[in-house]
């Protein structure tokens, strides 16, 4: 293949790696993100079943349905528990053996479920993200282009 074409393709593939991905990283780390409207508390616990505790200003305490949630709140669900939370446009079910952390990222509220072997269930269908799939697909296409344009006739071992 033409030397110039190979360099153009290689340059294109390399430049894809320098595309700003800060918004991708921000959205990918949140199980659900919603706009912050400036009101406090920012949300509340829906239902609470079994082993569930919540972080308070004075430390951890038992969680109760209707309990207030704010930035920095953490909901910890034990092996025999479950909970649901409502924060802005996010309605999340928090499964057993998981933790929900609430933080602020720029002007958004970020809810992040960690530690569960199950996936947290969101009630809003508009929070689905194909970013990881697109990144992986781009990497696969780039690898395919590089493999197709490899100079097989002038290898080092020849």
CSV table of C-alpha atoms in Angstrom, one decimal:
chain,number,residue,atom,x,y,z
A,1,UNK,CA,0.0,0.0,0.0
A,2,UNK,CA,1.1,3.5,-0.6
A,3,UNK,CA,3.4,4.9,2.1
A,4,UNK,CA,1.5,8.2,2.3
A,5,UNK,CA,-1.8,6.5,2.7
A,6,UNK,CA,-0.4,4.3,5.5
A,7,UNK,CA,0.9,7.3,7.4
A,8,UNK,CA,-2.4,9.2,7.0
A,9,UNK,CA,-4.4,6.2,8.4
A,10,UNK,CA,-1.9,5.7,11.2
A,11,UNK,CA,-2.1,9.4,12.1
A,12,UNK,CA,-5.9,9.3,12.1
A,13,UNK,CA,-6.0,6.3,14.4
A,14,UNK,CA,-3.4,7.9,16.7
A,15,UNK,CA,-5.4,11.2,16.8
A,16,UNK,CA,-8.5,9.4,17.9
A,17,UNK,CA,-6.7,8.7,21.2
A,18,UNK,CA,-6.3,12.5,21.8
A,19,UNK,CA,-10.1,13.3,21.6
A,20,UNK,CA,-11.3,14.9,24.8
A,21,UNK,CA,-13.1,12.3,26.9
A,22,UNK,CA,-13.6,14.1,30.2
A,23,UNK,CA,-17.4,14.1,29.7
A,24,UNK,CA,-17.3,10.3,28.9
A,25,UNK,CA,-15.3,9.6,32.1
A,26,UNK,CA,-17.7,11.7,34.1
A,27,UNK,CA,-20.9,10.0,32.8
A,28,UNK,CA,-19.3,6.5,32.8
A,29,UNK,CA,-18.5,6.7,36.6
A,30,UNK,CA,-22.1,7.6,37.5
A,31,UNK,CA,-24.8,4.9,37.6
A,32,UNK,CA,-27.2,7.8,37.1
A,33,UNK,CA,-26.6,11.6,36.8
A,34,UNK,CA,-29.1,14.3,37.1
A,35,UNK,CA,-29.1,18.1,37.1
A,36,UNK,CA,-28.6,19.9,40.4
A,37,UNK,CA,-31.3,22.5,41.0
A,38,UNK,CA,-29.8,24.0,44.2
A,39,UNK,CA,-32.3,22.6,46.7
A,40,UNK,CA,-31.3,20.7,49.8
A,41,UNK,CA,-31.9,17.9,50.7
A,42,UNK,CA,-31.3,16.7,47.1
A,43,UNK,CA,-33.3,13.5,47.5
A,44,UNK,CA,-34.7,10.8,49.8
A,45,UNK,CA,-34.9,7.1,50.5
A,46,UNK,CA,-37.9,5.3,49.0
A,47,UNK,CA,-38.3,1.9,50.5
A,48,UNK,CA,-35.8,0.3,52.9
A,49,UNK,CA,-35.8,-3.5,53.5
A,50,UNK,CA,-33.5,-5.5,55.8
A,51,UNK,CA,-29.9,-4.5,56.5
A,52,UNK,CA,-29.5,-0.9,55.3
A,53,UNK,CA,-27.5,1.9,56.9
A,54,UNK,CA,-26.9,5.5,55.8
A,55,UNK,CA,-24.1,8.0,56.5
A,56,UNK,CA,-25.2,10.9,58.6
A,57,UNK,CA,-23.2,14.0,59.8
A,58,UNK,CA,-22.5,12.1,63.1
A,59,UNK,CA,-21.6,8.8,61.4
A,60,UNK,CA,-23.6,5.8,60.2
A,61,UNK,CA,-27.1,5.0,61.4
A,62,UNK,CA,-30.1,2.9,60.4
A,63,UNK,CA,-31.8,4.0,57.2
A,64,UNK,CA,-35.5,4.8,57.2
A,65,UNK,CA,-37.9,5.2,54.3
A,66,UNK,CA,-38.3,8.9,53.6
A,67,UNK,CA,-34.8,9.7,55.0
A,68,UNK,CA,-33.1,12.8,53.5
A,69,UNK,CA,-30.2,12.4,51.1
A,70,UNK,CA,-27.6,15.1,50.4
A,71,UNK,CA,-24.1,15.4,48.8
A,72,UNK,CA,-21.7,13.0,50.5
A,73,UNK,CA,-24.5,10.6,51.6
A,74,UNK,CA,-23.7,6.9,51.4
A,75,UNK,CA,-26.3,4.2,51.5
A,76,UNK,CA,-24.9,0.8,52.5
A,77,UNK,CA,-27.0,-2.3,51.8
A,78,UNK,CA,-26.1,-5.6,53.5
A,79,UNK,CA,-26.5,-9.2,52.3
A,80,UNK,CA,-30.2,-9.3,53.4
A,81,UNK,CA,-31.3,-5.9,52.3
A,82,UNK,CA,-32.5,-3.6,49.5
A,83,UNK,CA,-33.3,0.1,49.2
A,84,UNK,CA,-34.5,2.6,46.6
A,85,UNK,CA,-33.6,6.3,46.3
A,86,UNK,CA,-35.1,9.2,44.5
A,87,UNK,CA,-32.7,12.1,43.6
A,88,UNK,CA,-33.7,14.5,40.9
A,89,UNK,CA,-34.5,12.6,37.8
A,90,UNK,CA,-32.8,9.4,39.1
A,91,UNK,CA,-34.8,6.6,40.7
A,92,UNK,CA,-32.5,3.8,41.7
A,93,UNK,CA,-32.9,0.4,43.2
A,94,UNK,CA,-29.9,-0.5,45.4
A,95,UNK,CA,-29.5,-4.3,45.6
A,96,UNK,CA,-28.0,-6.4,48.4
A,97,UNK,CA,-24.3,-6.2,49.1
A,98,UNK,CA,-23.8,-2.8,47.5
A,99,UNK,CA,-23.1,0.9,48.3
A,100,UNK,CA,-24.6,4.0,46.8
A,101,UNK,CA,-22.5,7.1,46.9
A,102,UNK,CA,-23.9,10.6,46.1
A,103,UNK,CA,-21.5,13.3,44.9
A,104,UNK,CA,-21.5,16.5,42.9
A,105,UNK,CA,-19.7,16.6,39.6
A,106,UNK,CA,-19.7,20.1,38.2
A,107,UNK,CA,-23.4,21.1,38.0
A,108,UNK,CA,-24.7,17.5,38.2
A,109,UNK,CA,-25.6,15.1,41.0
A,110,UNK,CA,-23.8,11.8,40.5
A,111,UNK,CA,-25.2,8.6,42.0
A,112,UNK,CA,-22.9,5.7,41.9
A,113,UNK,CA,-23.7,2.1,42.9
A,114,UNK,CA,-20.6,0.1,43.9
A,115,UNK,CA,-19.7,-3.4,45.1
A,116,UNK,CA,-22.7,-5.4,43.9
A,117,UNK,CA,-22.4,-8.4,41.7
A,118,UNK,CA,-25.8,-7.4,40.4
A,119,UNK,CA,-26.4,-4.3,38.3
A,120,UNK,CA,-28.4,-1.4,39.8
A,121,UNK,CA,-31.7,-1.0,38.1
A,122,UNK,CA,-32.6,2.5,37.0
A,123,UNK,CA,-36.1,3.6,36.3
A,124,UNK,CA,-35.3,6.2,33.6
A,125,UNK,CA,-34.6,4.8,30.2
A,126,UNK,CA,-32.8,7.9,28.9
A,127,UNK,CA,-29.6,7.3,30.9
A,128,UNK,CA,-28.3,4.5,28.7
A,129,UNK,CA,-24.8,5.1,27.4
A,130,UNK,CA,-23.1,3.5,24.4
A,131,UNK,CA,-19.8,5.3,25.0
A,132,UNK,CA,-17.8,2.1,26.2
A,133,UNK,CA,-19.1,0.2,23.1
A,134,UNK,CA,-18.2,3.1,20.8
A,135,UNK,CA,-14.7,3.4,22.3
A,136,UNK,CA,-14.1,-0.4,22.0
A,137,UNK,CA,-15.5,-0.4,18.4
A,138,UNK,CA,-13.1,2.5,17.4
A,139,UNK,CA,-10.2,0.6,18.9
A,140,UNK,CA,-11.1,-2.5,16.9
A,141,UNK,CA,-11.5,-0.6,13.7
A,142,UNK,CA,-8.1,1.1,14.3
A,143,UNK,CA,-6.4,-2.3,14.9
A,144,UNK,CA,-8.0,-3.7,11.7
A,145,UNK,CA,-6.8,-0.7,9.6
A,146,UNK,CA,-3.3,-1.1,11.0
A,147,UNK,CA,-3.3,-4.8,10.4
A,148,UNK,CA,-4.6,-4.4,6.9
A,149,UNK,CA,-1.9,-1.7,6.0
A,150,UNK,CA,1.0,-3.6,7.6
A,151,UNK,CA,4.0,-3.9,5.3
A,152,UNK,CA,4.4,-7.6,5.1
A,153,UNK,CA,7.2,-7.5,2.4
A,154,UNK,CA,9.7,-5.5,4.4
A,155,UNK,CA,9.7,-7.1,7.9
A,156,UNK,CA,12.7,-6.8,10.2
A,157,UNK,CA,13.3,-10.6,10.2
A,158,UNK,CA,13.6,-10.8,6.4
